[in-house]
CSV table of C-alpha atoms in Angstrom, one decimal:
chain,number,residue,atom,x,y,z
M,1,MET,CA,-14.0,-16.4,11.6
M,2,LEU,CA,-11.7,-17.6,9.2
M,3,LEU,CA,-10.8,-14.1,7.5
M,4,ARG,CA,-10.7,-12.6,10.8
M,5,ILE,CA,-7.9,-15.6,11.8
M,6,PHE,CA,-6.1,-15.3,8.4
M,7,LEU,CA,-5.2,-11.0,9.2
M,8,ILE,CA,-3.7,-12.1,12.8
M,9,TRP,CA,-1.8,-14.8,11.2
M,10,ALA,CA,-0.9,-12.3,8.2
M,11,ALA,CA,-0.1,-9.5,10.5
M,12,CYS,CA,2.6,-11.7,12.7
M,13,SER,CA,3.9,-14.0,10.1
M,14,GLY,CA,7.0,-12.5,8.9
M,15,PRO,CA,9.4,-9.9,9.8
M,16,LEU,CA,8.7,-6.5,11.0
M,17,LEU,CA,8.3,-3.5,8.0
M,18,LEU,CA,8.1,-1.3,10.7
M,19,SER,CA,10.4,2.5,10.8
M,20,ALA,CA,11.3,4.0,14.0
M,21,ALA,CA,8.5,6.7,13.8
M,22,GLU,CA,4.9,5.2,13.2
M,23,PRO,CA,4.2,7.1,9.5
M,24,ASP,CA,1.9,9.5,8.1
M,25,THR,CA,-0.7,7.0,6.7
M,26,SER,CA,-3.9,10.1,6.3
M,27,ALA,CA,-2.7,10.8,2.3
M,28,VAL,CA,-3.1,6.8,1.7
M,29,ARG,CA,-6.4,6.7,3.7
M,30,ALA,CA,-7.5,9.1,2.3
M,31,TYR,CA,-7.3,8.1,-1.2
M,32,ILE,CA,-8.1,4.5,-0.9
M,33,ILE,CA,-11.7,6.5,0.4
M,34,GLU,CA,-11.8,8.2,-3.0
M,35,ALA,CA,-10.6,5.5,-5.2
M,36,PHE,CA,-13.5,3.2,-3.7
M,37,LYS,CA,-16.1,6.4,-3.7
M,38,ALA,CA,-14.7,6.0,-8.1
M,39,GLY,CA,-16.1,2.9,-7.8
M,40,ARG,CA,-12.5,0.9,-7.4
M,41,ASN,CA,-12.9,-1.7,-5.0
M,42,LYS,CA,-10.5,-4.6,-6.2
M,43,THR,CA,-7.2,-4.5,-4.2
M,44,LEU,CA,-4.6,-6.0,-2.5
M,45,LEU,CA,-4.1,-7.6,1.3
M,46,GLY,CA,-0.7,-7.5,1.9
M,47,THR,CA,1.3,-9.7,4.8
M,48,ALA,CA,4.6,-8.8,6.3
M,49,SER,CA,6.5,-11.2,4.6
M,50,GLY,CA,5.5,-9.2,1.4
M,51,SER,CA,2.4,-12.2,0.0
M,52,THR,CA,-0.1,-10.1,-1.2
M,53,PHE,CA,-3.9,-11.8,-1.5
M,54,ASP,CA,-6.7,-10.2,-3.8
M,55,ILE,CA,-9.5,-8.3,-2.0
M,56,GLN,CA,-13.3,-6.6,-2.6
M,57,LEU,CA,-13.5,-3.4,0.0
M,58,ALA,CA,-17.5,-3.5,0.6
M,59,ALA,CA,-17.1,-0.1,1.7
M,60,ALA,CA,-14.2,2.8,2.5
M,61,SER,CA,-15.1,6.1,4.6
M,62,ASP,CA,-13.5,8.8,7.3
M,63,LYS,CA,-14.5,4.9,10.5
M,64,GLY,CA,-12.9,2.1,8.5
M,65,LEU,CA,-13.4,0.2,5.8
M,66,THR,CA,-15.0,-3.4,4.9
M,67,ILE,CA,-12.9,-6.2,3.2
M,68,ILE,CA,-14.3,-9.1,1.8
M,69,ARG,CA,-12.0,-12.0,0.7
M,70,GLN,CA,-13.3,-15.5,-0.5
M,71,GLY,CA,-16.8,-15.1,0.7
M,72,GLY,CA,-16.1,-13.3,4.1
M,73,LYS,CA,-16.7,-10.0,5.4
M,74,MET,CA,-14.4,-8.0,7.5
M,75,ASP,CA,-14.5,-4.7,9.2
M,76,LEU,CA,-11.8,-3.2,10.2
M,77,LYS,CA,-10.8,0.1,11.4
M,78,TRP,CA,-8.4,3.0,10.2
M,79,ASP,CA,-6.6,2.5,13.5
M,80,GLN,CA,-6.1,-2.3,12.7
M,81,LEU,CA,-4.1,-1.4,9.9
M,82,LYS,CA,-0.7,-1.5,9.7
M,83,PRO,CA,1.6,1.3,7.1
M,84,PHE,CA,2.6,-1.9,5.8
M,85,GLU,CA,-1.4,-3.4,4.7
M,86,LEU,CA,-2.4,0.0,4.2
M,87,TYR,CA,0.3,0.9,1.3
M,88,TYR,CA,-0.5,-3.1,-0.4
M,89,LEU,CA,-4.5,-1.0,0.0
M,90,GLY,CA,-3.1,1.8,-1.9
M,91,ARG,CA,-0.5,0.1,-4.5
M,92,GLY,CA,-3.7,-2.0,-5.4
M,93,LEU,CA,-5.9,0.3,-6.3
M,94,LEU,CA,-3.4,2.6,-9.0
M,95,GLU,CA,-4.4,3.6,-12.2
M,96,PRO,CA,-2.1,4.1,-15.0
M,97,GLY,CA,-1.0,7.6,-15.3
M,98,ASP,CA,-2.5,8.9,-11.9
M,99,VAL,CA,0.6,10.4,-10.5
M,100,GLU,CA,0.0,11.8,-6.9
M,101,SER,CA,-1.6,8.3,-6.1
M,102,HIS,CA,1.7,6.7,-7.1
M,103,LEU,CA,4.1,9.7,-5.2
M,104,GLN,CA,1.3,9.5,-2.1
M,105,VAL,CA,2.5,5.3,-2.3
M,106,ALA,CA,5.4,5.6,-2.3
M,107,ARG,CA,5.4,7.8,0.4
M,108,LEU,CA,3.8,5.2,2.5
M,109,ALA,CA,6.6,2.7,1.5
M,110,LEU,CA,9.6,5.0,1.6
M,111,GLN,CA,8.3,5.3,5.4
M,112,ALA,CA,7.1,1.4,6.5
M,113,ASN,CA,10.8,0.2,4.2
M,114,LEU,CA,8.9,-1.4,1.5
M,115,GLY,CA,10.2,0.7,-1.3
M,116,GLU,CA,11.8,-1.4,-3.3
M,117,HIS,CA,8.7,-2.7,-4.2
M,118,MET,CA,7.0,0.4,-5.7
M,119,ASP,CA,10.0,1.5,-7.7
M,120,ARG,CA,8.8,-1.1,-10.9
M,121,ALA,CA,5.2,0.7,-10.6
M,122,LEU,CA,7.0,4.5,-10.9
M,123,GLU,CA,9.8,3.6,-13.7
M,124,GLN,CA,6.6,2.7,-16.0
M,125,LEU,CA,4.5,5.6,-14.3
M,126,GLU,CA,8.0,7.9,-15.6
M,127,LEU,CA,7.1,6.0,-19.5
M,128,GLU,CA,3.7,6.2,-19.1
M,129,VAL,CA,3.7,10.8,-17.8
M,130,PRO,CA,7.0,12.2,-19.0
M,131,ALA,CA,6.1,14.8,-16.8
M,132,SER,CA,6.9,13.5,-14.3
M,133,ILE,CA,10.3,12.2,-14.6
M,134,GLY,CA,12.1,14.8,-12.2
M,135,ARG,CA,9.2,14.1,-9.1
M,136,VAL,CA,9.1,10.6,-9.6
M,137,GLU,CA,13.1,10.6,-10.0
M,138,ARG,CA,13.8,12.1,-6.6
M,139,ILE,CA,11.6,9.4,-5.0
M,140,ARG,CA,13.0,6.6,-6.3
M,141,SER,CA,16.1,7.8,-4.9
M,142,GLU,CA,15.3,7.9,-2.0
M,143,ILE,CA,13.9,4.2,-2.7
M,144,GLN,CA,17.9,3.0,-4.4
M,145,ASP,CA,19.2,4.8,-0.7
M,146,GLN,CA,16.7,2.3,1.2
M,147,ILE,CA,17.6,0.0,-0.9
M,148,GLU,CA,21.8,-0.2,-0.8
M,149,MET,CA,21.8,0.7,3.4
M,150,GLY,CA,19.4,-3.0,3.3
M,151,LYS,CA,22.4,-4.2,1.9
M,152,PRO,CA,24.5,-6.2,3.7
M,153,LYS,CA,28.1,-5.1,3.6
């Protein structure tokens, strides 16, 4: 119950971070399921204000996921999760050198206006996988454009 109250509070606190069109979260949802099936279950839950909390996945399927935080377990359907929450869940599961997954999570970050949060991870990816520089630079350029648009004039 305490976890459910926390999630409701977290979703309501802070500014709304969604763009006008609802982001497509399907690739990141599929990545979360794939990562869980591969045995990775420690990830992040993020709030609209940018705070993150360590959580553990107890299950992930086409229907949704089960998370554990501070001993409390909660089942969530995918449509209950906001794009920024899916971004943090995906980001927390990223592995070094996994270019495709980094790019999927970065695309969702851009759509959810969280691009600047992903920039450092992409910079590190370029160092780990030099062959990815061209692809990564394109999305980093979009992130920089998004950051510049958000700066006061």
